[in-house]
Amino acid sequence: MAHSYNFTIILIVSLLSISFTLTSVKADLTDEICSKTVIKDVCYYALREDPRSKGANPEGLMAIVVDLSQKNATFTCNLVSTLLKETTDPKLKTRYTLCLGNFNNASNILKNFPNLLKSKDYYGLSANATAAIREPSTCDNNFLEPPVEVPELRNASDNLRGLIDVILVLVGFL
């Protein structure tokens, strides 16, 4: 009976130890990935706040970030379309039209990512992510002179750029 009790305690302690180690490894992986990104807040939010990320390996994390990137690109296209419809300023109309093209380009590039990930074409993922990350920056560059970029568009652009940056970093873990 004493052996059974001791064995149970040892088993529980061992399982708890493994659980803490796995949690630590997950946190370490997230820290390692996010430390290599430019917009760390976006990375941490994507990898820690999404419930699908719990226990995910790098490929699972990539699938999550690809999904979030696609949703963000769609959201940003809709935002720019709304801004374009609402403005009467000719300069802003031109800039929003250019930005809509940029975010449509990014969205179209991102549509390829699930198939690239599924086929384990990591070079293709990297090359396409490199192309896609330029699009939000190109939009932002339209606002170097007044009138300024509205904060909602700047935030959406930063978020998309941050998510695509996470994809570029994650490719190195696959």
Short mmCIF file of C-alpha atoms in Angstrom, two decimals:
data_model
loop_
_atom_site.label_atom_id
_atom_site.label_comp_id
_atom_site.label_asym_id
_atom_site.label_seq_id
_atom_site.Cartn_x
_atom_site.Cartn_y
_atom_site.Cartn_z
CA MET A 1 0.00 0.00 0.00
CA ALA A 2 2.84 2.40 0.87
CA HIS A 3 4.49 1.60 -2.46
CA SER A 4 1.27 2.41 -4.31
CA TYR A 5 0.97 5.74 -2.47
CA ASN A 6 4.63 6.65 -3.16
CA PHE A 7 4.27 5.66 -6.80
CA THR A 8 1.17 7.86 -7.15
CA ILE A 9 2.98 10.86 -5.65
CA ILE A 10 5.99 10.32 -7.91
CA LEU A 11 3.70 10.00 -10.93
CA ILE A 12 1.83 13.21 -10.08
CA VAL A 13 5.05 15.15 -9.49
CA SER A 14 6.47 13.83 -12.78
CA LEU A 15 3.35 14.80 -14.73
CA LEU A 16 3.33 18.27 -13.19
CA SER A 17 6.99 18.66 -14.03
CA ILE A 18 6.38 17.68 -17.65
CA SER A 19 3.39 20.04 -17.84
CA PHE A 20 5.44 22.98 -16.56
CA THR A 21 8.26 22.10 -18.96
CA LEU A 22 5.88 22.01 -21.95
CA THR A 23 4.37 25.35 -20.94
CA SER A 24 7.85 26.80 -20.62
CA VAL A 25 8.88 25.45 -24.03
CA LYS A 26 5.75 27.01 -25.61
CA ALA A 27 6.48 30.37 -23.97
CA ASP A 28 10.12 30.09 -25.01
CA LEU A 29 9.11 29.38 -28.63
CA THR A 30 6.78 32.38 -28.68
CA ASP A 31 9.47 34.57 -27.12
CA GLU A 32 12.05 33.30 -29.59
CA ILE A 33 9.77 33.97 -32.57
CA CYS A 34 8.52 37.36 -31.40
CA SER A 35 11.99 38.59 -30.43
CA LYS A 36 12.90 38.40 -34.13
CA THR A 37 9.94 40.45 -35.37
CA VAL A 38 9.77 44.19 -35.95
CA ILE A 39 6.35 44.81 -34.39
CA LYS A 40 6.55 42.58 -31.34
CA ASP A 41 3.12 43.51 -29.94
CA VAL A 42 1.40 42.13 -33.03
CA CYS A 43 3.42 38.92 -32.77
CA TYR A 44 2.68 38.37 -29.09
CA TYR A 45 -0.99 39.11 -29.61
CA ALA A 46 -1.23 36.67 -32.53
CA LEU A 47 0.66 33.87 -30.80
CA ARG A 48 -0.58 34.25 -27.23
CA GLU A 49 -4.13 35.53 -27.47
CA ASP A 50 -5.49 33.20 -30.13
CA PRO A 51 -6.88 30.09 -28.39
CA ARG A 52 -5.75 27.91 -31.31
CA SER A 53 -2.11 28.63 -30.45
CA LYS A 54 -2.11 26.69 -27.19
CA GLY A 55 0.14 23.70 -27.73
CA ALA A 56 0.66 24.48 -31.42
CA ASN A 57 3.94 23.64 -33.11
CA PRO A 58 5.58 26.10 -35.55
CA GLU A 59 3.50 24.79 -38.46
CA GLY A 60 0.31 25.22 -36.41
CA LEU A 61 1.37 28.73 -35.42
CA MET A 62 2.02 29.48 -39.10
CA ALA A 63 -1.51 28.37 -40.02
CA ILE A 64 -2.92 30.68 -37.33
CA VAL A 65 -0.87 33.68 -38.45
CA VAL A 66 -1.73 33.04 -42.11
CA ASP A 67 -5.42 32.99 -41.18
CA LEU A 68 -5.11 36.19 -39.14
CA SER A 69 -3.18 37.86 -41.98
CA GLN A 70 -5.87 37.00 -44.50
CA LYS A 71 -8.60 38.32 -42.20
CA ASN A 72 -6.62 41.50 -41.56
CA ALA A 73 -6.06 42.08 -45.28
CA THR A 74 -9.79 41.68 -45.96
CA PHE A 75 -10.63 44.03 -43.09
CA THR A 76 -8.16 46.61 -44.37
CA CYS A 77 -9.52 46.42 -47.94
CA ASN A 78 -13.00 47.06 -46.54
CA LEU A 79 -11.70 49.94 -44.42
CA VAL A 80 -10.00 51.58 -47.40
CA SER A 81 -13.13 51.11 -49.53
CA THR A 82 -15.17 52.88 -46.85
CA LEU A 83 -12.64 55.71 -46.57
CA LEU A 84 -12.64 56.08 -50.34
CA LYS A 85 -16.44 56.35 -50.46
CA GLU A 86 -16.57 58.86 -47.60
CA THR A 87 -13.90 61.33 -48.71
CA THR A 88 -14.41 64.28 -50.99
CA ASP A 89 -10.75 65.36 -51.00
CA PRO A 90 -9.24 64.59 -54.44
CA LYS A 91 -5.78 63.89 -52.95
CA LEU A 92 -7.25 61.42 -50.47
CA LYS A 93 -9.34 59.78 -53.20
CA THR A 94 -6.17 59.18 -55.21
CA ARG A 95 -4.27 57.89 -52.19
CA TYR A 96 -7.08 55.61 -51.03
CA THR A 97 -7.44 54.24 -54.55
CA LEU A 98 -3.72 53.42 -54.58
CA CYS A 99 -3.96 51.90 -51.09
CA LEU A 100 -6.93 49.79 -52.10
CA GLY A 101 -4.79 48.40 -54.90
CA ASN A 102 -1.98 47.71 -52.43
CA PHE A 103 -4.20 45.86 -49.98
CA ASN A 104 -5.96 43.94 -52.76
CA ASN A 105 -2.50 42.85 -53.96
CA ALA A 106 -1.56 41.77 -50.43
CA SER A 107 -4.86 39.93 -50.04
CA ASN A 108 -4.39 38.11 -53.35
CA ILE A 109 -0.86 37.07 -52.39
CA LEU A 110 -2.02 35.87 -48.97
CA LYS A 111 -4.68 33.64 -50.58
CA ASN A 112 -1.82 31.40 -51.79
CA PHE A 113 -0.41 30.84 -48.32
CA PRO A 114 -2.60 27.93 -47.10
CA ASN A 115 -1.68 25.86 -50.16
CA LEU A 116 1.99 26.80 -49.86
CA LEU A 117 1.95 25.76 -46.20
CA LYS A 118 0.07 22.54 -46.94
CA SER A 119 2.59 21.58 -49.63
CA LYS A 120 5.47 22.58 -47.32
CA ASP A 121 6.73 25.08 -49.90
CA TYR A 122 8.55 27.24 -47.37
CA TYR A 123 10.58 29.04 -50.03
CA GLY A 124 7.31 29.98 -51.74
CA LEU A 125 5.90 31.17 -48.42
CA SER A 126 8.95 33.32 -47.81
CA ALA A 127 9.03 34.77 -51.32
CA ASN A 128 5.31 35.57 -51.27
CA ALA A 129 5.49 37.03 -47.76
CA THR A 130 8.34 39.26 -48.90
CA ALA A 131 6.15 40.51 -51.75
CA ALA A 132 3.06 40.93 -49.55
CA ILE A 133 4.83 42.87 -46.79
CA ARG A 134 5.73 45.64 -49.26
CA GLU A 135 2.09 46.46 -49.96
CA PRO A 136 1.13 48.06 -46.61
CA SER A 137 4.37 50.04 -46.63
CA THR A 138 3.68 51.28 -50.15
CA CYS A 139 0.26 52.49 -49.01
CA ASP A 140 1.76 54.25 -45.98
CA ASN A 141 4.29 55.99 -48.22
CA ASN A 142 1.41 57.73 -49.99
CA PHE A 143 0.89 59.75 -46.81
CA LEU A 144 4.38 61.17 -46.32
CA GLU A 145 2.94 64.62 -47.06
CA PRO A 146 -0.39 66.07 -45.88
CA PRO A 147 -3.16 65.14 -45.75
CA VAL A 148 -2.09 62.56 -43.20
CA GLU A 149 -3.10 58.93 -43.00
CA VAL A 150 -6.05 58.30 -40.67
CA PRO A 151 -5.05 56.37 -37.53
CA GLU A 152 -7.37 53.44 -38.32
CA LEU A 153 -5.68 52.88 -41.65
CA ARG A 154 -2.21 53.25 -40.16
CA ASN A 155 -3.04 50.73 -37.41
CA ALA A 156 -4.50 48.23 -39.87
CA SER A 157 -1.46 48.64 -42.10
CA ASP A 158 0.93 48.14 -39.17
CA ASN A 159 -1.00 45.06 -38.04
CA LEU A 160 -0.87 43.47 -41.48
CA ARG A 161 2.82 44.25 -41.84
CA GLY A 162 3.42 42.82 -38.35
CA LEU A 163 1.54 39.60 -39.12
CA ILE A 164 3.39 39.09 -42.39
CA ASP A 165 6.65 39.69 -40.54
CA VAL A 166 5.70 36.87 -38.14
CA ILE A 167 5.20 34.63 -41.19
CA LEU A 168 8.68 35.53 -42.43
CA VAL A 169 10.18 34.69 -39.04
CA LEU A 170 8.16 31.47 -38.66
CA VAL A 171 9.43 30.15 -42.00
CA GLY A 172 12.81 29.80 -40.29
CA PHE A 173 11.25 27.45 -37.71
CA LEU A 174 9.72 25.08 -40.27
#
